[in-house]
Amino acid sequence: MNYKEAAKKLDEMRRSNEMIFRMAISHLMDVGIRHLTDENVESTCADIMKQDVSHSFMTNEFQCEIVRTAAEIAKIEHTLVLSYVAKNVKYDVA
């Protein structure tokens, strides 16, 4: 799925019931946040460190840093994170 297709699908869901759509995004973030416990983060990093990255463009350490940073972000209220991303983070989806 490319960005245009994803945007169309997301727009359809939002138009169908915007309140459900917004709550579903919050739920998606909440589920992710609840799974980023210190124990899960360290377990995930331990698994990552065992992987062979000889054909990967990311090192194991880099992947662990992504997980740890996600866990730090998860400590911030998700509505504030969404607002920050909407205002400050630009993505090139082309």
PDB file of N, CA and C in Angstrom, residues 23-58:
ATOM      1  N   MET A  23     -10.707   7.706  18.472  1.00  0.00           N
ATOM      2  CA  MET A  23     -10.537   6.828  19.631  1.00  0.00           C
ATOM      3  C   MET A  23      -9.695   5.610  19.263  1.00  0.00           C
ATOM      4  N   ALA A  24      -9.839   5.132  18.033  1.00  0.00           N
ATOM      5  CA  ALA A  24      -9.049   3.982  17.588  1.00  0.00           C
ATOM      6  C   ALA A  24      -7.567   4.336  17.508  1.00  0.00           C
ATOM      7  N   ILE A  25      -7.247   5.540  17.058  1.00  0.00           N
ATOM      8  CA  ILE A  25      -5.842   5.972  17.031  1.00  0.00           C
ATOM      9  C   ILE A  25      -5.300   6.040  18.453  1.00  0.00           C
ATOM     10  N   SER A  26      -6.085   6.603  19.368  1.00  0.00           N
ATOM     11  CA  SER A  26      -5.662   6.658  20.771  1.00  0.00           C
ATOM     12  C   SER A  26      -5.469   5.253  21.335  1.00  0.00           C
ATOM     13  N   HIS A  27      -6.376   4.358  20.986  1.00  0.00           N
ATOM     14  CA  HIS A  27      -6.258   2.973  21.472  1.00  0.00           C
ATOM     15  C   HIS A  27      -5.006   2.306  20.913  1.00  0.00           C
ATOM     16  N   LEU A  28      -4.744   2.524  19.646  1.00  0.00           N
ATOM     17  CA  LEU A  28      -3.545   1.963  19.020  1.00  0.00           C
ATOM     18  C   LEU A  28      -2.295   2.423  19.754  1.00  0.00           C
ATOM     19  N   MET A  29      -2.220   3.701  20.057  1.00  0.00           N
ATOM     20  CA  MET A  29      -1.062   4.218  20.788  1.00  0.00           C
ATOM     21  C   MET A  29      -1.028   3.666  22.207  1.00  0.00           C
ATOM     22  N   ASP A  30      -2.181   3.589  22.858  1.00  0.00           N
ATOM     23  CA  ASP A  30      -2.247   3.085  24.229  1.00  0.00           C
ATOM     24  C   ASP A  30      -1.757   1.643  24.324  1.00  0.00           C
ATOM     25  N   VAL A  31      -2.170   0.815  23.387  1.00  0.00           N
ATOM     26  CA  VAL A  31      -1.738  -0.589  23.388  1.00  0.00           C
ATOM     27  C   VAL A  31      -0.216  -0.667  23.229  1.00  0.00           C
ATOM     28  N   GLY A  32       0.313   0.129  22.307  1.00  0.00           N
ATOM     29  CA  GLY A  32       1.764   0.156  22.134  1.00  0.00           C
ATOM     30  C   GLY A  32       2.474   0.637  23.384  1.00  0.00           C
ATOM     31  N   ILE A  33       1.930   1.683  24.003  1.00  0.00           N
ATOM     32  CA  ILE A  33       2.525   2.242  25.220  1.00  0.00           C
ATOM     33  C   ILE A  33       2.548   1.200  26.330  1.00  0.00           C
ATOM     34  N   ARG A  34       1.450   0.488  26.509  1.00  0.00           N
ATOM     35  CA  ARG A  34       1.370  -0.498  27.599  1.00  0.00           C
ATOM     36  C   ARG A  34       2.343  -1.653  27.407  1.00  0.00           C
ATOM     37  N   HIS A  35       2.755  -1.902  26.187  1.00  0.00           N
ATOM     38  CA  HIS A  35       3.691  -2.993  25.931  1.00  0.00           C
ATOM     39  C   HIS A  35       5.150  -2.557  25.990  1.00  0.00           C
ATOM     40  N   LEU A  36       5.389  -1.282  26.173  1.00  0.00           N
ATOM     41  CA  LEU A  36       6.758  -0.784  26.254  1.00  0.00           C
ATOM     42  C   LEU A  36       7.212  -0.647  27.705  1.00  0.00           C
ATOM     43  N   THR A  37       7.022  -1.713  28.464  1.00  0.00           N
ATOM     44  CA  THR A  37       7.503  -1.730  29.847  1.00  0.00           C
ATOM     45  C   THR A  37       9.013  -1.921  29.838  1.00  0.00           C
ATOM     46  N   ASP A  38       9.658  -1.553  30.941  1.00  0.00           N
ATOM     47  CA  ASP A  38      11.118  -1.736  31.028  1.00  0.00           C
ATOM     48  C   ASP A  38      11.497  -3.190  30.777  1.00  0.00           C
ATOM     49  N   GLU A  39      10.725  -4.116  31.344  1.00  0.00           N
ATOM     50  CA  GLU A  39      11.013  -5.546  31.168  1.00  0.00           C
ATOM     51  C   GLU A  39      10.894  -5.958  29.711  1.00  0.00           C
ATOM     52  N   ASN A  40       9.823  -5.526  29.037  1.00  0.00           N
ATOM     53  CA  ASN A  40       9.639  -5.878  27.627  1.00  0.00           C
ATOM     54  C   ASN A  40      10.707  -5.246  26.745  1.00  0.00           C
ATOM     55  N   VAL A  41      11.081  -4.024  27.058  1.00  0.00           N
ATOM     56  CA  VAL A  41      12.118  -3.337  26.274  1.00  0.00           C
ATOM     57  C   VAL A  41      13.433  -4.103  26.367  1.00  0.00           C
ATOM     58  N   GLU A  42      13.829  -4.461  27.568  1.00  0.00           N
ATOM     59  CA  GLU A  42      15.104  -5.177  27.735  1.00  0.00           C
ATOM     60  C   GLU A  42      15.044  -6.574  27.119  1.00  0.00           C
ATOM     61  N   SER A  43      13.890  -7.234  27.223  1.00  0.00           N
ATOM     62  CA  SER A  43      13.727  -8.551  26.597  1.00  0.00           C
ATOM     63  C   SER A  43      13.831  -8.433  25.072  1.00  0.00           C
ATOM     64  N   THR A  44      13.184  -7.429  24.535  1.00  0.00           N
ATOM     65  CA  THR A  44      13.241  -7.198  23.090  1.00  0.00           C
ATOM     66  C   THR A  44      14.664  -6.894  22.650  1.00  0.00           C
ATOM     67  N   CYS A  45      15.359  -6.050  23.412  1.00  0.00           N
ATOM     68  CA  CYS A  45      16.749  -5.717  23.060  1.00  0.00           C
ATOM     69  C   CYS A  45      17.652  -6.946  23.153  1.00  0.00           C
ATOM     70  N   ALA A  46      17.414  -7.794  24.139  1.00  0.00           N
ATOM     71  CA  ALA A  46      18.205  -9.023  24.254  1.00  0.00           C
ATOM     72  C   ALA A  46      18.004  -9.893  23.015  1.00  0.00           C
ATOM     73  N   ASP A  47      16.753  -9.983  22.534  1.00  0.00           N
ATOM     74  CA  ASP A  47      16.466 -10.746  21.314  1.00  0.00           C
ATOM     75  C   ASP A  47      17.114 -10.095  20.091  1.00  0.00           C
ATOM     76  N   ILE A  48      17.028  -8.784  20.024  1.00  0.00           N
ATOM     77  CA  ILE A  48      17.627  -8.061  18.895  1.00  0.00           C
ATOM     78  C   ILE A  48      19.132  -8.291  18.848  1.00  0.00           C
ATOM     79  N   MET A  49      19.783  -8.245  19.994  1.00  0.00           N
ATOM     80  CA  MET A  49      21.237  -8.379  20.043  1.00  0.00           C
ATOM     81  C   MET A  49      21.714  -9.757  19.573  1.00  0.00           C
ATOM     82  N   LYS A  50      20.826 -10.743  19.556  1.00  0.00           N
ATOM     83  CA  LYS A  50      21.178 -12.090  19.092  1.00  0.00           C
ATOM     84  C   LYS A  50      21.056 -12.229  17.568  1.00  0.00           C
ATOM     85  N   GLN A  51      20.443 -11.257  16.919  1.00  0.00           N
ATOM     86  CA  GLN A  51      20.184 -11.352  15.487  1.00  0.00           C
ATOM     87  C   GLN A  51      21.441 -11.089  14.667  1.00  0.00           C
ATOM     88  N   ASP A  52      21.514 -11.779  13.537  1.00  0.00           N
ATOM     89  CA  ASP A  52      22.597 -11.549  12.581  1.00  0.00           C
ATOM     90  C   ASP A  52      22.219 -10.345  11.722  1.00  0.00           C
ATOM     91  N   VAL A  53      23.002  -9.297  11.795  1.00  0.00           N
ATOM     92  CA  VAL A  53      22.700  -8.090  11.029  1.00  0.00           C
ATOM     93  C   VAL A  53      23.673  -7.898   9.862  1.00  0.00           C
ATOM     94  N   SER A  54      24.308  -8.955   9.451  1.00  0.00           N
ATOM     95  CA  SER A  54      25.295  -8.832   8.382  1.00  0.00           C
ATOM     96  C   SER A  54      24.671  -8.353   7.066  1.00  0.00           C
ATOM     97  N   HIS A  55      23.363  -8.550   6.886  1.00  0.00           N
ATOM     98  CA  HIS A  55      22.693  -8.107   5.658  1.00  0.00           C
ATOM     99  C   HIS A  55      21.673  -7.011   5.959  1.00  0.00           C
ATOM    100  N   SER A  56      21.774  -6.386   7.102  1.00  0.00           N
ATOM    101  CA  SER A  56      20.833  -5.349   7.507  1.00  0.00           C
ATOM    102  C   SER A  56      21.482  -3.978   7.403  1.00  0.00           C
ATOM    103  N   PHE A  57      20.673  -2.961   7.197  1.00  0.00           N
ATOM    104  CA  PHE A  57      21.224  -1.604   7.149  1.00  0.00           C
ATOM    105  C   PHE A  57      21.222  -0.945   8.530  1.00  0.00           C
ATOM    106  N   MET A  58      20.704  -1.649   9.550  1.00  0.00           N
ATOM    107  CA  MET A  58      20.734  -1.145  10.927  1.00  0.00           C
ATOM    108  C   MET A  58      21.479  -2.120  11.824  1.00  0.00           C
TER     109      MET A  58
END
